[in-house]
Amino acid sequence: MRLGPLRALRAALLLGLAACIAGPTQGPAVFLSAVTLETDDTRVGGLSGLVLSPDGTGFTALSDRGLLVRGTLERRRGRLTGVSLTEVAPLALTRRDRPIKQPDAEGLAAAPDGTLYLTLEGAVPMLWVLPPDGPPHPERLFEGARALQTNSGLEALARGPDGALYTLPERSGELTRPFPVWRLTPGRWEQVFEIPRSEGFLPVGADIGPDGRFYLLERAFDGIGFRSRVRRFATDGSGEETLLTTRLRRHDNLEGIAVWRDADGAMRLTMVSDDNFKAFQRTEFVEYRLD
């Protein structure tokens, strides 16, 4: 989701007035490292979706201005040390034979054969399929998808090992209403569970980890910065665990998450921030470990 101009201005004016004023980061996830992407390519920014190769090195990220950004995460002794870009490619999406000029792309998932799946926000939220060989095409949506709030549509997307896709909106419609999670299996949409809404957090990214569980990245904007939270569920919504809750301004606007297992067998949470193309924000890759 993009910050509106008034909220962005407010954040810029107040950025220097408060440092990390909340308590320490909470949860069992252990912070490992963070690195900021430095590039002269002005097209790169607004990264909202993230997938990683099985070894956590190669990445594909999705810009909310309709770009696929590919590259490599560099590490030394298990810590992030740099980011190198290998490709920046615009999405070639068309609707009714007309190009979608500025797709508000948000969620990203990938299949082992290289097929990508992405969600678009905006007035008409959509799910798209990008096969490795062949043109992109939209996927049929569930009934009621078009009634989602503008700029708060299908924000997070994850793919399970069985090929099922999971998605949910950024907003539920009421402060006390839980977030519905929909699953797409071949030819069939169904709502499979609900996620409780609390503490001002909104869903921004999701992944199915190597353990087969559903990981949800959430973000709260508090006027002077962001807080992030990661929760984990079984794919029927049971077994909720809060893995990570950051203090205010611990990181930038984290919106994309990829969950993978490193060479030592530990689960890692790799996240990327959406800088909203603002000079006072940054594109940050952040990594935590679950022991």
PDB file of C-alpha atoms in Angstrom:
ATOM      1  CA  MET A   1       0.000   0.000   0.000  1.00  0.00           C
ATOM      2  CA  ARG A   2       1.259   3.492  -0.827  1.00  0.00           C
ATOM      3  CA  LEU A   3       1.232   6.241   1.769  1.00  0.00           C
ATOM      4  CA  GLY A   4      -0.908   9.196   0.741  1.00  0.00           C
ATOM      5  CA  PRO A   5       0.835  12.561   0.274  1.00  0.00           C
ATOM      6  CA  LEU A   6      -0.398  14.026   3.566  1.00  0.00           C
ATOM      7  CA  ARG A   7       0.668  11.003   5.583  1.00  0.00           C
ATOM      8  CA  ALA A   8       4.015  10.919   3.822  1.00  0.00           C
ATOM      9  CA  LEU A   9       4.589  14.619   4.539  1.00  0.00           C
ATOM     10  CA  ARG A  10       3.679  14.119   8.152  1.00  0.00           C
ATOM     11  CA  ALA A  11       6.132  11.239   8.424  1.00  0.00           C
ATOM     12  CA  ALA A  12       8.885  13.337   6.834  1.00  0.00           C
ATOM     13  CA  LEU A  13       8.347  16.296   9.187  1.00  0.00           C
ATOM     14  CA  LEU A  14       8.320  14.125  12.279  1.00  0.00           C
ATOM     15  CA  LEU A  15      11.036  11.703  11.251  1.00  0.00           C
ATOM     16  CA  GLY A  16      13.748  13.335  13.332  1.00  0.00           C
ATOM     17  CA  LEU A  17      11.595  14.042  16.385  1.00  0.00           C
ATOM     18  CA  ALA A  18      11.504  10.531  17.777  1.00  0.00           C
ATOM     19  CA  ALA A  19      13.993   7.700  17.731  1.00  0.00           C
ATOM     20  CA  CYS A  20      13.221   4.167  18.799  1.00  0.00           C
ATOM     21  CA  ILE A  21      10.872   5.084  21.624  1.00  0.00           C
ATOM     22  CA  ALA A  22       9.007   1.824  22.175  1.00  0.00           C
ATOM     23  CA  GLY A  23      10.279  -1.204  24.021  1.00  0.00           C
ATOM     24  CA  PRO A  24      12.716  -3.785  22.664  1.00  0.00           C
ATOM     25  CA  THR A  25      11.838  -6.161  19.864  1.00  0.00           C
ATOM     26  CA  GLN A  26       9.728  -9.015  21.214  1.00  0.00           C
ATOM     27  CA  GLY A  27       9.293 -12.651  20.185  1.00  0.00           C
ATOM     28  CA  PRO A  28      11.493 -15.693  19.594  1.00  0.00           C
ATOM     29  CA  ALA A  29      12.862 -14.481  16.234  1.00  0.00           C
ATOM     30  CA  VAL A  30      16.492 -13.337  16.563  1.00  0.00           C
ATOM     31  CA  PHE A  31      17.716 -10.370  14.532  1.00  0.00           C
ATOM     32  CA  LEU A  32      20.661 -11.254  12.294  1.00  0.00           C
ATOM     33  CA  SER A  33      21.356  -8.359   9.946  1.00  0.00           C
ATOM     34  CA  ALA A  34      19.985  -5.687   7.637  1.00  0.00           C
ATOM     35  CA  VAL A  35      21.315  -4.031   4.505  1.00  0.00           C
ATOM     36  CA  THR A  36      20.112  -1.107   2.412  1.00  0.00           C
ATOM     37  CA  LEU A  37      19.853  -1.407  -1.362  1.00  0.00           C
ATOM     38  CA  GLU A  38      21.919   1.283  -3.080  1.00  0.00           C
ATOM     39  CA  THR A  39      21.248   1.830  -6.781  1.00  0.00           C
ATOM     40  CA  ASP A  40      21.289   4.656  -9.325  1.00  0.00           C
ATOM     41  CA  ASP A  41      18.301   3.128 -11.108  1.00  0.00           C
ATOM     42  CA  THR A  42      15.476   5.498 -10.175  1.00  0.00           C
ATOM     43  CA  ARG A  43      12.895   2.920 -11.246  1.00  0.00           C
ATOM     44  CA  VAL A  44      13.768   0.667  -8.317  1.00  0.00           C
ATOM     45  CA  GLY A  45      11.684   1.236  -5.208  1.00  0.00           C
ATOM     46  CA  GLY A  46       8.324   0.502  -3.673  1.00  0.00           C
ATOM     47  CA  LEU A  47       9.161  -3.176  -3.167  1.00  0.00           C
ATOM     48  CA  SER A  48       6.128  -4.930  -1.717  1.00  0.00           C
ATOM     49  CA  GLY A  49       6.522  -8.615  -2.614  1.00  0.00           C
ATOM     50  CA  LEU A  50       9.478 -10.971  -2.201  1.00  0.00           C
ATOM     51  CA  VAL A  51      10.408 -14.540  -3.126  1.00  0.00           C
ATOM     52  CA  LEU A  52      13.798 -16.207  -2.599  1.00  0.00           C
ATOM     53  CA  SER A  53      15.616 -19.144  -4.114  1.00  0.00           C
ATOM     54  CA  PRO A  54      15.734 -22.216  -1.817  1.00  0.00           C
ATOM     55  CA  ASP A  55      19.204 -21.257  -0.569  1.00  0.00           C
ATOM     56  CA  GLY A  56      18.121 -17.699   0.220  1.00  0.00           C
ATOM     57  CA  THR A  57      20.545 -16.104  -2.245  1.00  0.00           C
ATOM     58  CA  GLY A  58      18.631 -15.186  -5.386  1.00  0.00           C
ATOM     59  CA  PHE A  59      15.595 -12.946  -5.010  1.00  0.00           C
ATOM     60  CA  THR A  60      12.713 -11.624  -7.055  1.00  0.00           C
ATOM     61  CA  ALA A  61      10.908  -8.590  -5.697  1.00  0.00           C
ATOM     62  CA  LEU A  62       7.773  -6.841  -6.895  1.00  0.00           C
ATOM     63  CA  SER A  63       7.517  -3.070  -7.137  1.00  0.00           C
ATOM     64  CA  ASP A  64       4.138  -1.463  -6.617  1.00  0.00           C
ATOM     65  CA  ARG A  65       4.802   0.477  -9.817  1.00  0.00           C
ATOM     66  CA  GLY A  66       4.709  -2.701 -11.856  1.00  0.00           C
ATOM     67  CA  LEU A  67       8.326  -3.890 -12.036  1.00  0.00           C
ATOM     68  CA  LEU A  68       9.987  -7.208 -11.321  1.00  0.00           C
ATOM     69  CA  VAL A  69      13.350  -6.633  -9.643  1.00  0.00           C
ATOM     70  CA  ARG A  70      15.784  -9.548  -9.531  1.00  0.00           C
ATOM     71  CA  GLY A  71      19.129  -9.828  -7.840  1.00  0.00           C
ATOM     72  CA  THR A  72      21.381 -11.499  -5.300  1.00  0.00           C
ATOM     73  CA  LEU A  73      21.647 -11.148  -1.540  1.00  0.00           C
ATOM     74  CA  GLU A  74      25.268 -11.196  -0.454  1.00  0.00           C
ATOM     75  CA  ARG A  75      26.220 -12.650   2.946  1.00  0.00           C
ATOM     76  CA  ARG A  76      29.339 -13.180   4.999  1.00  0.00           C
ATOM     77  CA  ARG A  77      29.232 -15.624   7.893  1.00  0.00           C
ATOM     78  CA  GLY A  78      25.465 -15.767   7.579  1.00  0.00           C
ATOM     79  CA  ARG A  79      24.956 -11.990   7.767  1.00  0.00           C
ATOM     80  CA  LEU A  80      23.711  -9.766   4.961  1.00  0.00           C
ATOM     81  CA  THR A  81      26.454  -7.572   3.551  1.00  0.00           C
ATOM     82  CA  GLY A  82      25.096  -6.301   0.240  1.00  0.00           C
ATOM     83  CA  VAL A  83      22.536  -6.478  -2.547  1.00  0.00           C
ATOM     84  CA  SER A  84      23.301  -6.688  -6.254  1.00  0.00           C
ATOM     85  CA  LEU A  85      20.701  -6.269  -8.998  1.00  0.00           C
ATOM     86  CA  THR A  86      20.643  -8.416 -12.117  1.00  0.00           C
ATOM     87  CA  GLU A  87      17.380  -7.405 -13.804  1.00  0.00           C
ATOM     88  CA  VAL A  88      14.700  -4.728 -13.654  1.00  0.00           C
ATOM     89  CA  ALA A  89      11.803  -5.612 -15.947  1.00  0.00           C
ATOM     90  CA  PRO A  90       8.358  -4.015 -16.349  1.00  0.00           C
ATOM     91  CA  LEU A  91       5.297  -6.222 -16.081  1.00  0.00           C
ATOM     92  CA  ALA A  92       3.523  -6.616 -19.415  1.00  0.00           C
ATOM     93  CA  LEU A  93      -0.057  -6.809 -18.148  1.00  0.00           C
ATOM     94  CA  THR A  94      -3.044  -6.054 -20.329  1.00  0.00           C
ATOM     95  CA  ARG A  95      -6.749  -5.874 -19.594  1.00  0.00           C
ATOM     96  CA  ARG A  96      -9.343  -5.813 -22.356  1.00  0.00           C
ATOM     97  CA  ASP A  97      -6.478  -5.574 -24.849  1.00  0.00           C
ATOM     98  CA  ARG A  98      -5.132  -2.440 -23.176  1.00  0.00           C
ATOM     99  CA  PRO A  99      -1.920  -2.266 -21.137  1.00  0.00           C
ATOM    100  CA  ILE A 100      -2.249  -1.675 -17.415  1.00  0.00           C
ATOM    101  CA  LYS A 101       0.052   1.332 -17.219  1.00  0.00           C
ATOM    102  CA  GLN A 102       0.629   1.591 -13.477  1.00  0.00           C
ATOM    103  CA  PRO A 103      -0.459  -1.622 -11.776  1.00  0.00           C
ATOM    104  CA  ASP A 104      -0.436  -1.285  -8.005  1.00  0.00           C
ATOM    105  CA  ALA A 105       1.307  -4.631  -7.565  1.00  0.00           C
ATOM    106  CA  GLU A 106       1.604  -5.912  -3.998  1.00  0.00           C
ATOM    107  CA  GLY A 107       1.713  -9.679  -3.351  1.00  0.00           C
ATOM    108  CA  LEU A 108       4.142 -12.128  -4.970  1.00  0.00           C
ATOM    109  CA  ALA A 109       4.510 -15.920  -4.904  1.00  0.00           C
ATOM    110  CA  ALA A 110       6.410 -18.416  -7.040  1.00  0.00           C
ATOM    111  CA  ALA A 111       6.158 -22.047  -8.156  1.00  0.00           C
ATOM    112  CA  PRO A 112       9.179 -24.362  -8.570  1.00  0.00           C
ATOM    113  CA  ASP A 113       8.838 -24.212 -12.375  1.00  0.00           C
ATOM    114  CA  GLY A 114       9.369 -20.447 -12.338  1.00  0.00           C
ATOM    115  CA  THR A 115       5.728 -19.410 -12.624  1.00  0.00           C
ATOM    116  CA  LEU A 116       5.032 -16.214 -10.702  1.00  0.00           C
ATOM    117  CA  TYR A 117       1.749 -15.163  -9.137  1.00  0.00           C
ATOM    118  CA  LEU A 118       0.995 -11.595  -8.162  1.00  0.00           C
ATOM    119  CA  THR A 119      -1.859  -9.540  -6.785  1.00  0.00           C
ATOM    120  CA  LEU A 120      -2.885  -6.040  -7.795  1.00  0.00           C
ATOM    121  CA  GLU A 121      -4.613  -3.530  -5.554  1.00  0.00           C
ATOM    122  CA  GLY A 122      -6.566  -0.546  -6.765  1.00  0.00           C
ATOM    123  CA  ALA A 123     -10.160  -0.219  -7.844  1.00  0.00           C
ATOM    124  CA  VAL A 124     -10.176  -3.748  -9.327  1.00  0.00           C
ATOM    125  CA  PRO A 125      -8.028  -6.144  -7.258  1.00  0.00           C
ATOM    126  CA  MET A 126      -6.779  -8.982  -9.407  1.00  0.00           C
ATOM    127  CA  LEU A 127      -4.656 -12.104  -9.273  1.00  0.00           C
ATOM    128  CA  TRP A 128      -2.264 -12.637 -12.183  1.00  0.00           C
ATOM    129  CA  VAL A 129      -0.257 -15.636 -13.363  1.00  0.00           C
ATOM    130  CA  LEU A 130       3.115 -15.103 -15.091  1.00  0.00           C
ATOM    131  CA  PRO A 131       4.249 -18.407 -16.637  1.00  0.00           C
ATOM    132  CA  PRO A 132       7.953 -18.744 -17.535  1.00  0.00           C
ATOM    133  CA  ASP A 133       7.010 -19.353 -21.181  1.00  0.00           C
ATOM    134  CA  GLY A 134       3.904 -17.541 -22.309  1.00  0.00           C
ATOM    135  CA  PRO A 135       1.985 -14.311 -21.751  1.00  0.00           C
ATOM    136  CA  PRO A 136       0.678 -13.215 -18.325  1.00  0.00           C
ATOM    137  CA  HIS A 137      -2.998 -13.820 -17.715  1.00  0.00           C
ATOM    138  CA  PRO A 138      -5.470 -12.975 -14.936  1.00  0.00           C
ATOM    139  CA  GLU A 139      -6.923 -15.650 -12.692  1.00  0.00           C
ATOM    140  CA  ARG A 140     -10.629 -15.809 -11.897  1.00  0.00           C
ATOM    141  CA  LEU A 141     -11.341 -14.182  -8.523  1.00  0.00           C
ATOM    142  CA  PHE A 142     -13.668 -15.204  -5.743  1.00  0.00           C
ATOM    143  CA  GLU A 143     -17.086 -13.632  -5.387  1.00  0.00           C
ATOM    144  CA  GLY A 144     -16.860 -10.398  -3.426  1.00  0.00           C
ATOM    145  CA  ALA A 145     -13.244  -9.575  -4.310  1.00  0.00           C
ATOM    146  CA  ARG A 146     -14.266  -6.514  -6.293  1.00  0.00           C
ATOM    147  CA  ALA A 147     -16.015  -5.094  -3.226  1.00  0.00           C
ATOM    148  CA  LEU A 148     -12.743  -4.757  -1.300  1.00  0.00           C
ATOM    149  CA  GLN A 149     -11.701  -1.255  -0.282  1.00  0.00           C
ATOM    150  CA  THR A 150      -9.778   0.799  -2.860  1.00  0.00           C
ATOM    151  CA  ASN A 151      -6.001   0.705  -2.185  1.00  0.00           C
ATOM    152  CA  SER A 152      -6.638  -1.994   0.412  1.00  0.00           C
ATOM    153  CA  GLY A 153      -7.243  -4.999  -1.791  1.00  0.00           C
ATOM    154  CA  LEU A 154      -5.351  -8.262  -2.107  1.00  0.00           C
ATOM    155  CA  GLU A 155      -2.155  -7.279  -0.338  1.00  0.00           C
ATOM    156  CA  ALA A 156      -0.498 -10.565   0.655  1.00  0.00           C
ATOM    157  CA  LEU A 157      -0.018 -13.747  -1.373  1.00  0.00           C
ATOM    158  CA  ALA A 158       1.544 -17.126  -0.582  1.00  0.00           C
ATOM    159  CA  ARG A 159       1.815 -20.469  -2.370  1.00  0.00           C
ATOM    160  CA  GLY A 160       1.776 -23.802  -0.572  1.00  0.00           C
ATOM    161  CA  PRO A 161       3.808 -26.890  -1.605  1.00  0.00           C
ATOM    162  CA  ASP A 162       0.588 -28.421  -2.975  1.00  0.00           C
ATOM    163  CA  GLY A 163       0.176 -25.459  -5.340  1.00  0.00           C
ATOM    164  CA  ALA A 164      -2.671 -23.812  -3.419  1.00  0.00           C
ATOM    165  CA  LEU A 165      -2.577 -20.013  -3.289  1.00  0.00           C
ATOM    166  CA  TYR A 166      -3.480 -18.065  -0.148  1.00  0.00           C
ATOM    167  CA  THR A 167      -4.390 -14.388  -0.159  1.00  0.00           C
ATOM    168  CA  LEU A 168      -5.968 -11.791   2.110  1.00  0.00           C
ATOM    169  CA  PRO A 169      -6.812  -8.083   1.992  1.00  0.00           C
ATOM    170  CA  GLU A 170      -4.952  -5.317   3.791  1.00  0.00           C
ATOM    171  CA  ARG A 171      -8.107  -4.138   5.532  1.00  0.00           C
ATOM    172  CA  SER A 172     -11.031  -6.053   6.964  1.00  0.00           C
ATOM    173  CA  GLY A 173     -13.590  -3.215   6.931  1.00  0.00           C
ATOM    174  CA  GLU A 174     -13.886  -2.711  10.707  1.00  0.00           C
ATOM    175  CA  LEU A 175     -11.334  -2.340  13.497  1.00  0.00           C
ATOM    176  CA  THR A 176     -12.600  -5.441  15.290  1.00  0.00           C
ATOM    177  CA  ARG A 177     -13.321  -7.560  12.219  1.00  0.00           C
ATOM    178  CA  PRO A 178     -10.788 -10.340  11.501  1.00  0.00           C
ATOM    179  CA  PHE A 179      -9.018 -10.648   8.167  1.00  0.00           C
ATOM    180  CA  PRO A 180     -10.443 -13.364   5.864  1.00  0.00           C
ATOM    181  CA  VAL A 181      -7.940 -15.706   4.224  1.00  0.00           C
ATOM    182  CA  TRP A 182      -8.941 -17.223   0.882  1.00  0.00           C
ATOM    183  CA  ARG A 183      -7.381 -20.253  -0.756  1.00  0.00           C
ATOM    184  CA  LEU A 184      -7.355 -21.086  -4.454  1.00  0.00           C
ATOM    185  CA  THR A 185      -7.024 -24.709  -5.481  1.00  0.00           C
ATOM    186  CA  PRO A 186      -7.568 -25.724  -9.126  1.00  0.00           C
ATOM    187  CA  GLY A 187     -10.863 -24.148 -10.128  1.00  0.00           C
ATOM    188  CA  ARG A 188     -12.084 -23.459  -6.601  1.00  0.00           C
ATOM    189  CA  TRP A 189     -11.925 -20.504  -4.202  1.00  0.00           C
ATOM    190  CA  GLU A 190     -12.828 -20.900  -0.548  1.00  0.00           C
ATOM    191  CA  GLN A 191     -12.376 -18.905   2.642  1.00  0.00           C
ATOM    192  CA  VAL A 192     -10.345 -21.204   4.878  1.00  0.00           C
ATOM    193  CA  PHE A 193      -9.849 -19.209   8.067  1.00  0.00           C
ATOM    194  CA  GLU A 194      -9.761 -15.759   9.654  1.00  0.00           C
ATOM    195  CA  ILE A 195      -6.888 -13.910  11.292  1.00  0.00           C
ATOM    196  CA  PRO A 196      -7.572 -11.786  14.369  1.00  0.00           C
ATOM    197  CA  ARG A 197      -6.932  -8.047  14.000  1.00  0.00           C
ATOM    198  CA  SER A 198      -5.089  -6.295  16.840  1.00  0.00           C
ATOM    199  CA  GLU A 199      -2.780  -3.466  17.911  1.00  0.00           C
ATOM    200  CA  GLY A 200      -3.185  -1.464  14.709  1.00  0.00           C
ATOM    201  CA  PHE A 201      -1.361  -3.989  12.514  1.00  0.00           C
ATOM    202  CA  LEU A 202      -2.449  -4.621   8.909  1.00  0.00           C
ATOM    203  CA  PRO A 203      -1.367  -7.531   6.637  1.00  0.00           C
ATOM    204  CA  VAL A 204       1.259  -6.648   4.026  1.00  0.00           C
ATOM    205  CA  GLY A 205       3.042  -9.900   3.133  1.00  0.00           C
ATOM    206  CA  ALA A 206       2.761 -13.668   3.482  1.00  0.00           C
ATOM    207  CA  ASP A 207       4.589 -16.907   2.757  1.00  0.00           C
ATOM    208  CA  ILE A 208       4.263 -20.634   3.367  1.00  0.00           C
ATOM    209  CA  GLY A 209       7.441 -21.775   5.079  1.00  0.00           C
ATOM    210  CA  PRO A 210       9.384 -25.040   4.622  1.00  0.00           C
ATOM    211  CA  ASP A 211       7.481 -26.244   7.703  1.00  0.00           C
ATOM    212  CA  GLY A 212       4.197 -25.920   5.801  1.00  0.00           C
ATOM    213  CA  ARG A 213       2.914 -23.116   8.024  1.00  0.00           C
ATOM    214  CA  PHE A 214       1.425 -19.771   7.020  1.00  0.00           C
ATOM    215  CA  TYR A 215       3.605 -16.770   7.904  1.00  0.00           C
ATOM    216  CA  LEU A 216       2.028 -13.313   7.954  1.00  0.00           C
ATOM    217  CA  LEU A 217       3.971 -10.049   7.927  1.00  0.00           C
ATOM    218  CA  GLU A 218       2.012  -7.098   9.330  1.00  0.00           C
ATOM    219  CA  ARG A 219       2.755  -3.388   9.462  1.00  0.00           C
ATOM    220  CA  ALA A 220       1.513  -0.538  11.663  1.00  0.00           C
ATOM    221  CA  PHE A 221       2.106   3.119  10.790  1.00  0.00           C
ATOM    222  CA  ASP A 222       2.247   5.360  13.857  1.00  0.00           C
ATOM    223  CA  GLY A 223       2.762   8.781  12.252  1.00  0.00           C
ATOM    224  CA  ILE A 224       6.509   8.947  12.904  1.00  0.00           C
ATOM    225  CA  GLY A 225       7.438   5.519  11.641  1.00  0.00           C
ATOM    226  CA  PHE A 226       6.558   1.863  11.346  1.00  0.00           C
ATOM    227  CA  ARG A 227       6.240  -1.192  13.542  1.00  0.00           C
ATOM    228  CA  SER A 228       6.337  -4.706  12.138  1.00  0.00           C
ATOM    229  CA  ARG A 229       4.937  -8.007  13.332  1.00  0.00           C
ATOM    230  CA  VAL A 230       5.229 -11.586  12.071  1.00  0.00           C
ATOM    231  CA  ARG A 231       2.705 -14.220  13.090  1.00  0.00           C
ATOM    232  CA  ARG A 232       2.605 -17.900  12.157  1.00  0.00           C
ATOM    233  CA  PHE A 233      -0.428 -20.183  11.736  1.00  0.00           C
ATOM    234  CA  ALA A 234      -1.302 -23.642  10.511  1.00  0.00           C
ATOM    235  CA  THR A 235      -2.992 -23.468   7.126  1.00  0.00           C
ATOM    236  CA  ASP A 236      -6.366 -23.932   8.826  1.00  0.00           C
ATOM    237  CA  GLY A 237      -5.737 -20.877  11.037  1.00  0.00           C
ATOM    238  CA  SER A 238      -4.948 -22.800  14.219  1.00  0.00           C
ATOM    239  CA  GLY A 239      -1.809 -22.634  16.349  1.00  0.00           C
ATOM    240  CA  GLU A 240      -1.264 -18.869  16.208  1.00  0.00           C
ATOM    241  CA  GLU A 241       2.226 -17.765  17.286  1.00  0.00           C
ATOM    242  CA  THR A 242       3.692 -14.272  17.374  1.00  0.00           C
ATOM    243  CA  LEU A 243       7.295 -14.618  16.236  1.00  0.00           C
ATOM    244  CA  LEU A 244       8.352 -11.006  16.047  1.00  0.00           C
ATOM    245  CA  THR A 245       7.059  -7.584  17.107  1.00  0.00           C
ATOM    246  CA  THR A 246       9.440  -4.697  16.467  1.00  0.00           C
ATOM    247  CA  ARG A 247       9.629  -1.409  18.273  1.00  0.00           C
ATOM    248  CA  LEU A 248       8.738   1.789  16.470  1.00  0.00           C
ATOM    249  CA  ARG A 249      11.218   2.669  13.687  1.00  0.00           C
ATOM    250  CA  ARG A 250      13.330  -0.442  14.272  1.00  0.00           C
ATOM    251  CA  HIS A 251      13.024  -0.984  10.518  1.00  0.00           C
ATOM    252  CA  ASP A 252      11.540   0.835   7.566  1.00  0.00           C
ATOM    253  CA  ASN A 253       8.202  -0.051   5.945  1.00  0.00           C
ATOM    254  CA  LEU A 254       8.589  -3.847   5.729  1.00  0.00           C
ATOM    255  CA  GLU A 255       6.069  -5.260   3.230  1.00  0.00           C
ATOM    256  CA  GLY A 256       7.520  -8.412   1.631  1.00  0.00           C
ATOM    257  CA  ILE A 257       8.518 -11.639   3.396  1.00  0.00           C
ATOM    258  CA  ALA A 258      10.169 -14.902   2.343  1.00  0.00           C
ATOM    259  CA  VAL A 259      10.657 -17.839   4.728  1.00  0.00           C
ATOM    260  CA  TRP A 260      13.411 -20.394   4.081  1.00  0.00           C
ATOM    261  CA  ARG A 261      15.757 -22.823   5.821  1.00  0.00           C
ATOM    262  CA  ASP A 262      19.482 -22.121   5.917  1.00  0.00           C
ATOM    263  CA  ALA A 263      22.383 -24.592   5.689  1.00  0.00           C
ATOM    264  CA  ASP A 264      22.323 -25.102   9.466  1.00  0.00           C
ATOM    265  CA  GLY A 265      18.643 -26.076   9.387  1.00  0.00           C
ATOM    266  CA  ALA A 266      17.399 -22.860  11.004  1.00  0.00           C
ATOM    267  CA  MET A 267      14.349 -21.077   9.661  1.00  0.00           C
ATOM    268  CA  ARG A 268      14.988 -17.571   8.385  1.00  0.00           C
ATOM    269  CA  LEU A 269      12.611 -14.674   7.845  1.00  0.00           C
ATOM    270  CA  THR A 270      13.879 -12.360   5.112  1.00  0.00           C
ATOM    271  CA  MET A 271      11.902  -9.157   4.606  1.00  0.00           C
ATOM    272  CA  VAL A 272      12.089  -6.129   2.312  1.00  0.00           C
ATOM    273  CA  SER A 273      10.795  -2.602   2.810  1.00  0.00           C
ATOM    274  CA  ASP A 274       8.684  -0.425   0.537  1.00  0.00           C
ATOM    275  CA  ASP A 275      10.331   3.011   0.454  1.00  0.00           C
ATOM    276  CA  ASN A 276       7.280   4.602  -1.216  1.00  0.00           C
ATOM    277  CA  PHE A 277       9.811   6.315  -3.517  1.00  0.00           C
ATOM    278  CA  LYS A 278      10.486   8.824  -0.712  1.00  0.00           C
ATOM    279  CA  ALA A 279      13.959  10.237  -0.064  1.00  0.00           C
ATOM    280  CA  PHE A 280      13.517   9.919   3.709  1.00  0.00           C
ATOM    281  CA  GLN A 281      12.808   6.175   3.456  1.00  0.00           C
ATOM    282  CA  ARG A 282      14.988   3.313   2.257  1.00  0.00           C
ATOM    283  CA  THR A 283      14.795  -0.059   0.549  1.00  0.00           C
ATOM    284  CA  GLU A 284      15.978  -2.336   3.317  1.00  0.00           C
ATOM    285  CA  PHE A 285      16.490  -6.101   3.385  1.00  0.00           C
ATOM    286  CA  VAL A 286      16.138  -7.452   6.928  1.00  0.00           C
ATOM    287  CA  GLU A 287      16.794 -10.958   8.242  1.00  0.00           C
ATOM    288  CA  TYR A 288      15.766 -12.812  11.413  1.00  0.00           C
ATOM    289  CA  ARG A 289      16.371 -16.401  12.492  1.00  0.00           C
ATOM    290  CA  LEU A 290      14.103 -18.879  14.283  1.00  0.00           C
ATOM    291  CA  ASP A 291      16.175 -21.328  16.328  1.00  0.00           C
TER     292      ASP A 291
END
